[in-house]
Tab-separated table of C-alpha atoms in Angstrom:
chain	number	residue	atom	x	y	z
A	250	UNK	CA	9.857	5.934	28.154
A	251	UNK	CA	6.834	3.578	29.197
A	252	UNK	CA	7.776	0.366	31.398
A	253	UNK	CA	5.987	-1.509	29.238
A	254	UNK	CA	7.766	-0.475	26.372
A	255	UNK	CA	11.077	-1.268	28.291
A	256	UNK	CA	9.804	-4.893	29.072
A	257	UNK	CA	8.810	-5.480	25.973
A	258	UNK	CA	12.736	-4.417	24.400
A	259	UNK	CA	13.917	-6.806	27.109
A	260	UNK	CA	11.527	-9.676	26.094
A	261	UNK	CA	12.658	-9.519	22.566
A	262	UNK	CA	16.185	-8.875	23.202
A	263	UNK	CA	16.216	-12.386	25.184
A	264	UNK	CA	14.110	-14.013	22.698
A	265	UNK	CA	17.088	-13.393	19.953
A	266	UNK	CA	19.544	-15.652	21.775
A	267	UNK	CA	17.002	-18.441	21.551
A	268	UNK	CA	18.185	-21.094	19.043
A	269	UNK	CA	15.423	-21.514	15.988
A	270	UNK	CA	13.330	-24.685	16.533
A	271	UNK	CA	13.887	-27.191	13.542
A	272	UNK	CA	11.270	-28.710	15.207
A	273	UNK	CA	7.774	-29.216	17.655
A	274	UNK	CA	6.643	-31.692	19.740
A	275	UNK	CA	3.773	-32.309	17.527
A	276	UNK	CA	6.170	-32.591	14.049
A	277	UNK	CA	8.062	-34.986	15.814
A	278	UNK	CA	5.317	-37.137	17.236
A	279	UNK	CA	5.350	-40.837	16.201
A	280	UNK	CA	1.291	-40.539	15.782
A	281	UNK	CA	2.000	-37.636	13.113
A	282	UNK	CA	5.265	-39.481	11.401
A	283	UNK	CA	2.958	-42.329	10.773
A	284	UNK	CA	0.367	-40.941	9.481
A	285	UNK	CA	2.555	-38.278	7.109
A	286	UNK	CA	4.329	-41.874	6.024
A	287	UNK	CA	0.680	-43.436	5.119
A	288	UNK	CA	-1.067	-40.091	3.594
A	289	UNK	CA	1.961	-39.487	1.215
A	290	UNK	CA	1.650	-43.522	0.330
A	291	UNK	CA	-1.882	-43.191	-0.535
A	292	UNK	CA	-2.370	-39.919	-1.840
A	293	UNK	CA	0.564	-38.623	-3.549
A	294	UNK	CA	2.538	-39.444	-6.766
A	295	UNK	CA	5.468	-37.605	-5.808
A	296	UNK	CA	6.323	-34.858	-2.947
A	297	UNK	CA	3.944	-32.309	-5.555
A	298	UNK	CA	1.829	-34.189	-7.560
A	299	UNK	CA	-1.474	-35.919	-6.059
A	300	UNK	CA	-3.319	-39.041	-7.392
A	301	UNK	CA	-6.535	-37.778	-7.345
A	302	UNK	CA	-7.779	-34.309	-8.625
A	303	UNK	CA	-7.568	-31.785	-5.382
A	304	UNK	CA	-10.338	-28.994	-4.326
A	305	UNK	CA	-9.698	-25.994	-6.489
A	306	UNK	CA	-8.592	-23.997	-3.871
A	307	UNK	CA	-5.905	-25.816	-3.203
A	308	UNK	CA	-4.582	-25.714	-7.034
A	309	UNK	CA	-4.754	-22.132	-7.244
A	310	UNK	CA	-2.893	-21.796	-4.034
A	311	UNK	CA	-0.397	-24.177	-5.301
A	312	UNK	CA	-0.614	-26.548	-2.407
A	313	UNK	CA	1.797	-29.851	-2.865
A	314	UNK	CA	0.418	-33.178	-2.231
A	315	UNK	CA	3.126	-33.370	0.820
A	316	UNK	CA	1.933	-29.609	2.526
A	317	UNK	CA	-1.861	-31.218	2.012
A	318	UNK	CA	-0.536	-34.889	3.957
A	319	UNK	CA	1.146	-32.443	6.523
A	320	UNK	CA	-2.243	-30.379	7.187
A	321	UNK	CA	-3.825	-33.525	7.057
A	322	UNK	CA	-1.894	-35.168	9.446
A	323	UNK	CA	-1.562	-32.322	11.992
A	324	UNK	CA	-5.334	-32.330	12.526
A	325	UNK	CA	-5.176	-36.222	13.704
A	326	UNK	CA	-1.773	-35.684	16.120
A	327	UNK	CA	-3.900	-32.519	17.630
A	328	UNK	CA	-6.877	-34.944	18.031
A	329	UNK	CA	-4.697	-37.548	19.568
A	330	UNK	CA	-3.008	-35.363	22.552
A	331	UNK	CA	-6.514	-33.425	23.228
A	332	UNK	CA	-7.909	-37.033	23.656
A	333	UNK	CA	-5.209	-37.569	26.003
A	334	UNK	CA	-5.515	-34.825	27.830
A	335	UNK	CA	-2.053	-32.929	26.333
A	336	UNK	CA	-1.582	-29.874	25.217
A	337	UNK	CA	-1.907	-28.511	21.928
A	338	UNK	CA	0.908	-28.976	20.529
A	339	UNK	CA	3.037	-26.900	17.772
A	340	UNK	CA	4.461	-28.203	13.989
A	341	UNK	CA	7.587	-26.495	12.849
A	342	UNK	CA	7.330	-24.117	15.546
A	343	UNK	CA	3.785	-22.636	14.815
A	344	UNK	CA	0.295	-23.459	15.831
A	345	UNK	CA	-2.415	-25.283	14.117
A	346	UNK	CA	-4.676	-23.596	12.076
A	347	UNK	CA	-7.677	-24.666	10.245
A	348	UNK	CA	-7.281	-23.698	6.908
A	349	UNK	CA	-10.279	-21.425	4.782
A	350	UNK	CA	-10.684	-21.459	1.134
A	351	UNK	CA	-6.674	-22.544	0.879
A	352	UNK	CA	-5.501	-20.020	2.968
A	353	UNK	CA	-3.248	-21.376	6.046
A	354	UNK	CA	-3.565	-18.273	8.768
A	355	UNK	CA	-7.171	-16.725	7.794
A	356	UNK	CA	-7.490	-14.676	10.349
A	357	UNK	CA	-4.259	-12.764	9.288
A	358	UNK	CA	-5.071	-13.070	6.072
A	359	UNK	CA	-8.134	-10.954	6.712
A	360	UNK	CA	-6.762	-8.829	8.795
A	361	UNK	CA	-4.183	-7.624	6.653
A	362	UNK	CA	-6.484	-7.362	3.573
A	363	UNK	CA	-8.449	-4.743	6.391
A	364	UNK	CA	-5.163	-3.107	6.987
A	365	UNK	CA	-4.558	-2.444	3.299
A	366	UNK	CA	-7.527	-1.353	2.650
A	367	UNK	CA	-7.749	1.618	5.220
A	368	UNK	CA	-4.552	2.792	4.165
A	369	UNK	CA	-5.700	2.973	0.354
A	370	UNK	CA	-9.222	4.304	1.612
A	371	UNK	CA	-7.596	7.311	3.755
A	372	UNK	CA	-4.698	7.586	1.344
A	373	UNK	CA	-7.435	8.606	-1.554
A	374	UNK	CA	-8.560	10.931	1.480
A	375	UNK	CA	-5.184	12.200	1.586
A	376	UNK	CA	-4.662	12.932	-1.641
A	377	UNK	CA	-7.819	15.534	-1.986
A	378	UNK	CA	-7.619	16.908	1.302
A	379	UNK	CA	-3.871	18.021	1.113
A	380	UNK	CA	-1.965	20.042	-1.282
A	381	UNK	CA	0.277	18.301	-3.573
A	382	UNK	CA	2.350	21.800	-2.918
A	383	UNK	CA	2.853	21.024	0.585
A	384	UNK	CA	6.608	20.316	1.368
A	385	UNK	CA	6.008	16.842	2.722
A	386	UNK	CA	3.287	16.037	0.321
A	387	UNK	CA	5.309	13.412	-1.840
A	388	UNK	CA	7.340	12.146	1.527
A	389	UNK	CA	4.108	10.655	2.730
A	390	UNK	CA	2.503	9.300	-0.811
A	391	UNK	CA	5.499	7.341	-1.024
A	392	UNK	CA	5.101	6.071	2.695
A	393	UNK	CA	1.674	5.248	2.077
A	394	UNK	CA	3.281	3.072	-1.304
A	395	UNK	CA	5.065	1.837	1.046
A	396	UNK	CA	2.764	0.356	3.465
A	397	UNK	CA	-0.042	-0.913	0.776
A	398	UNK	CA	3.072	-2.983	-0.589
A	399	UNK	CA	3.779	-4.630	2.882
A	400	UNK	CA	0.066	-5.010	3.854
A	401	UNK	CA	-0.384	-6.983	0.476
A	402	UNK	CA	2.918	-9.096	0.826
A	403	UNK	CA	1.495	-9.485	4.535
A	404	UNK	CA	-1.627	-11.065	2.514
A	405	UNK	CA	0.127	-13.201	0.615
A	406	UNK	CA	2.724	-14.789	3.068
A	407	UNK	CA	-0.318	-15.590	5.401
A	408	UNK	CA	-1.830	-17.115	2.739
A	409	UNK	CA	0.730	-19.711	1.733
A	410	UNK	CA	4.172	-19.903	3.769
A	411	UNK	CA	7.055	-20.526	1.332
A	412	UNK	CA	10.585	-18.768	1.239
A	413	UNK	CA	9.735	-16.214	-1.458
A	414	UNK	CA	6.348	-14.842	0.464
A	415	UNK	CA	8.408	-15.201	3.835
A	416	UNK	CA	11.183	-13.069	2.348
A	417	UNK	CA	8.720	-10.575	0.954
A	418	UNK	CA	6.450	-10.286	3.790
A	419	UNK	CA	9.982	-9.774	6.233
A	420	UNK	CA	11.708	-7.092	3.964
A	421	UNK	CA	8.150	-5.436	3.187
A	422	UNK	CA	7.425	-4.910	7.171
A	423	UNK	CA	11.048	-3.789	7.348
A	424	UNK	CA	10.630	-1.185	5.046
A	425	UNK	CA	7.624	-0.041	6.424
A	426	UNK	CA	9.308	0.476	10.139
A	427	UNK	CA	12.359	2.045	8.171
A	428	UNK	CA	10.115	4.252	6.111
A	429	UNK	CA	8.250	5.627	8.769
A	430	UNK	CA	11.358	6.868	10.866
A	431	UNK	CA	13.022	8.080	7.735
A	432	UNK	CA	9.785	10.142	6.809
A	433	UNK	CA	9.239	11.812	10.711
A	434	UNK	CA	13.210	12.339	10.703
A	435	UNK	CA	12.334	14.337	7.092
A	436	UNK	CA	9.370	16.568	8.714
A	437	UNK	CA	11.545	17.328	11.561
A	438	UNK	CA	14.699	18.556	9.165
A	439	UNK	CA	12.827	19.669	6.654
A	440	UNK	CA	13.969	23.004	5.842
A	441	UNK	CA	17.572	21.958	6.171
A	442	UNK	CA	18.991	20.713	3.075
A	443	UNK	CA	21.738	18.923	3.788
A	444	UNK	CA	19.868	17.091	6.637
A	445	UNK	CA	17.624	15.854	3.786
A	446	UNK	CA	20.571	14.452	2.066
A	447	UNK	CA	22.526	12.849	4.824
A	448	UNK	CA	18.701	11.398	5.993
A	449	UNK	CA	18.425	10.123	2.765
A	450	UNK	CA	21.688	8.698	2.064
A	451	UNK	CA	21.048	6.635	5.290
A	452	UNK	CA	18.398	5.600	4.508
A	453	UNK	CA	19.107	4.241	1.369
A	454	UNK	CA	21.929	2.472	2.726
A	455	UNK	CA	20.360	0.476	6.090
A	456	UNK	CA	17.450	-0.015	3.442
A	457	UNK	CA	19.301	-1.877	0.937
A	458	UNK	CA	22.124	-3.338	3.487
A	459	UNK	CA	18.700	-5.378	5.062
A	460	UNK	CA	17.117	-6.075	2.266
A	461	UNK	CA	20.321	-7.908	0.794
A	462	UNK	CA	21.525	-9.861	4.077
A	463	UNK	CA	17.540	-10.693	4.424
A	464	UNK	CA	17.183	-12.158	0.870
A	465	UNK	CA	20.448	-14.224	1.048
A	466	UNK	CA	19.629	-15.695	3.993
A	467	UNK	CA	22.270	-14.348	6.580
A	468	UNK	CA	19.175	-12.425	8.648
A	469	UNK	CA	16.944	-14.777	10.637
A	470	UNK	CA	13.888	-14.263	12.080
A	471	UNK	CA	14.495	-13.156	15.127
A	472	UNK	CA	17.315	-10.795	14.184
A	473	UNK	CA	14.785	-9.102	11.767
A	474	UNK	CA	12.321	-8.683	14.462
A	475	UNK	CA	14.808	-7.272	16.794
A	476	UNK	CA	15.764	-5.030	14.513
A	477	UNK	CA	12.144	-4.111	13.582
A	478	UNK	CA	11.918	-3.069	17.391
A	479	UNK	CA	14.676	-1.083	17.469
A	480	UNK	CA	13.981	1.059	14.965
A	481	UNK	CA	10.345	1.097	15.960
A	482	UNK	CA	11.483	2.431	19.291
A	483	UNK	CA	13.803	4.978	17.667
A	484	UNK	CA	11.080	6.339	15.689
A	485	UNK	CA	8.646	6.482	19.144
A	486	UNK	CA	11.431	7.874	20.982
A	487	UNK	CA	11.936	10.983	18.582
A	488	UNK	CA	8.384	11.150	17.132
A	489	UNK	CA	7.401	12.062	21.367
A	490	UNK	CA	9.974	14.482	22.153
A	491	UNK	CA	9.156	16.266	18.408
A	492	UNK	CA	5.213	15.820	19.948
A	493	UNK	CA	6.309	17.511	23.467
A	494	UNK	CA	7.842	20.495	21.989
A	495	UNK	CA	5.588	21.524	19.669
A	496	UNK	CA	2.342	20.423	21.795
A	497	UNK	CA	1.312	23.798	22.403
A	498	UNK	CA	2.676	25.347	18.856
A	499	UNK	CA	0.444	22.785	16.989
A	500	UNK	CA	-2.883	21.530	17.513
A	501	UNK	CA	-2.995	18.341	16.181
A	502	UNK	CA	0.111	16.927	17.279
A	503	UNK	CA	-1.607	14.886	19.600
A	504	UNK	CA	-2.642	12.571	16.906
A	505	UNK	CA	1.017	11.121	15.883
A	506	UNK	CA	1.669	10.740	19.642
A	507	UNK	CA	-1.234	8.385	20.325
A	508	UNK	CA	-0.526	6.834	17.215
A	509	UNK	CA	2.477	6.094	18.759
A	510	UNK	CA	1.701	5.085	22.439
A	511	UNK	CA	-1.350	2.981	21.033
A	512	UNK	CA	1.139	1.479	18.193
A	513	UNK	CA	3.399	0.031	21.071
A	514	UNK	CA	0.518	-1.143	23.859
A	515	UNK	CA	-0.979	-3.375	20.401
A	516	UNK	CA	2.617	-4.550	19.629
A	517	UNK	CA	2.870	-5.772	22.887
A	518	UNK	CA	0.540	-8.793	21.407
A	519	UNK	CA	3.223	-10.313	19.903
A	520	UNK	CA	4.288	-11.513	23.455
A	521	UNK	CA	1.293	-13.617	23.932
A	522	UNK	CA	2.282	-17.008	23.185
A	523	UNK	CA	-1.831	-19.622	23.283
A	524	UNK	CA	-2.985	-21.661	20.570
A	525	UNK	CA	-5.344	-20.159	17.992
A	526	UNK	CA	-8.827	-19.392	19.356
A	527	UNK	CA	-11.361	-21.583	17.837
A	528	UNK	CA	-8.255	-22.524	16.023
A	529	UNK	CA	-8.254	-19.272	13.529
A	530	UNK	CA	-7.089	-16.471	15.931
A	531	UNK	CA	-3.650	-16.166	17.490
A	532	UNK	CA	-1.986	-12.998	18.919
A	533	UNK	CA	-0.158	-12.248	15.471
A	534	UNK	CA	-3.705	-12.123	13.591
A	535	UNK	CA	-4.540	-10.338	16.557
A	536	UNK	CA	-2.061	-7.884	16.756
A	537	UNK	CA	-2.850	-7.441	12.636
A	538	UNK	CA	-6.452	-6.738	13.821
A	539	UNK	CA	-5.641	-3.880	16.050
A	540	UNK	CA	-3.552	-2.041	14.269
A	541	UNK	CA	-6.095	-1.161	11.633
A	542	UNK	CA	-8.140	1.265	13.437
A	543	UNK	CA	-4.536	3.169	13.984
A	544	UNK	CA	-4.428	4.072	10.390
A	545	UNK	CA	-6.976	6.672	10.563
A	546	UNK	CA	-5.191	8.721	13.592
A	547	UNK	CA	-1.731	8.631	11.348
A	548	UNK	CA	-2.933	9.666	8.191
A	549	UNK	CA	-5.215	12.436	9.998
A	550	UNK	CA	-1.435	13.706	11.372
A	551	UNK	CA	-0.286	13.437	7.718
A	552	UNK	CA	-3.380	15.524	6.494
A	553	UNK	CA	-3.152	18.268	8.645
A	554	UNK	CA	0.614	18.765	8.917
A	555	UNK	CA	0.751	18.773	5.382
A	556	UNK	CA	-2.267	22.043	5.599
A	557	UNK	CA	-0.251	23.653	8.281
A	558	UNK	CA	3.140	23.286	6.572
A	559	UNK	CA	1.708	24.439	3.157
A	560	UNK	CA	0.165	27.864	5.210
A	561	UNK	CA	3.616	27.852	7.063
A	562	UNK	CA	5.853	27.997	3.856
A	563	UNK	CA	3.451	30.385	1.641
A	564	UNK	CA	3.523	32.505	4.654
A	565	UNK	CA	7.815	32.239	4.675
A	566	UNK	CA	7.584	33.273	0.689
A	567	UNK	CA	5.265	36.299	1.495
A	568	UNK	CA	7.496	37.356	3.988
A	569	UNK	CA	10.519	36.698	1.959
A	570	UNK	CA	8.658	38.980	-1.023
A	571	UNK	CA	7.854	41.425	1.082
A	572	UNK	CA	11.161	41.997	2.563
A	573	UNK	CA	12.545	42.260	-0.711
């Protein structure tokens, strides 16, 4: 395995036993206290409700009059230590961002919109370029379900942080890690029966296991993202030695191993830790950003192993026939 990809297990591994922040230097700033105190004393009816009329983007993004003083106020505190010559600092553990049409993270707002739309684009591709015949035909339309769910959750949660799009966008990205092992461990085993049972069974089970522990609350963030990694460097670790045996037997193999090396180089991004560039793009949005021209190389894997599989099993039946 890659160094890199050693350093980076290592990195998040240590990252894990890091206590969550409740919160920043900048949340707990007298400068942005104050001003939180005064903004919610002159603006707000309640923690919700806001005395005057608000832009419309913030009422269809359901923005409370508090989350408005907070933005508000986080703007002024950043002004105050870049004045001073401080760093930029961070508000319940995240950076600043300047906020676009309601949305707080733009950038990965964007970027995940791009990502969903390349997988529906090459998933219509997919659809009329391989046979619906093919043995792993239905294995990959529901992957591709799959990942259009989680890109659009990814959208969402971007857009507006709260516990329900947090949840979502967690046990969405989950699934899609999960998914993608489950369906590579399916093309390897796939003319053995009960392999596609006991695959499936698994899956089903570490599936619904996470999903419950992450919706009541007894999976934090980091333990999800560990776990994420893990199983993202299962499904590298078996997807490459599949690729090296069967590098000479079929062409296009080499597509789902750079998918793979190139998936793990751009996840290194989430390791960069700098303040948003020109205050829209961090190394999350960035991370979002590179992983859309990925998509292609995948689903042109998915395409063609579906066309050799589909030649590979009508050719089994003939010989079958003919034997007969």
């Amino acid at each position: 395995m890659p160094k890199p990809v050693w350093v980076f297990l290592l990195l998040v591994i240590q990252s894990c036993f890091v206590r969550n922040t409740v919160g920043s230097i900048g949340d707990m700033s007298q400068i942005y206290n104050q001003c939180l105190a005064q903004c919610r004393n002159n603006n707000c009816k309640n923690e919700i409700n806001f005395k005057k009329q608000p832009p419309l983007s913030l009422i269809l993004l359901n923005w409370y009059c508090k989350e408005d003083c907070s933005y508000t106020c986080t703007w002024k505190t950043v002004d105050f230590f870049i004045s001073h010559g401080l760093k930029v600092p961070q508000f319940h553990g995240k950076w600043p961002f300047i906020r676009m049409f309601g949305c707080q993270e733009p950038a990965s707002v964007l970027f995940s919109i791009l990502n969903f739309y390349a997988h529906w684009k090459m998933f219509q591709k997919f659809k009329k370029q391989a046979d619906s015949s093919s043995p792993m035909f239905y294995i990959w339309t529901y992957f591709s379900i799959i990942c259009l769910n989680g890109w659009f959750w990814s959208a969402i949660f971007h857009s507006r942080d709260r516990p329900f799009t947090e949840a979502m966008d967690y046990s969405c990205a989950f699934s899609m890690v999960l998914t993608f092992l489950y369906c590579m461990l399916l093309r390897i085993t796939y003319k053995n029966n009960k392999a596609f049972i006991v695959i499936t069974c698994g899956y089903v089970s570490i599936l619904c296991t996470h999903l419950s522990h992450l919706w009541s609350g007894s999976i934090n963030y980091h333990y999800n993202m560990i776990l994420n990694i893990l199983i993202g460097l299962a499904t590298f670790t078996i997807t490459m030695l599949w690729w090296y045996v069967n590098r000479k037997k079929l062409f296009y193999a080499y597509l789902i191993a750079w998918f793979n090396i190139w998936t793990v180089f751009v996840t290194l991004l989430e390791l960069a830790d700098f303040p948003p560039i020109f205050w829209i793009l961090d190394a999350h949005s960035l991370w979002h950003a590179s992983t859309v021209p990925l998509i292609p190389l995948l689903y042109r894997f998915m395409i063609s192993d579906c066309s050799y599989l589909q030649t590979y099993y009508y050719k089994s039946l003939l010989d079958i026939n003919h034997r007969q």
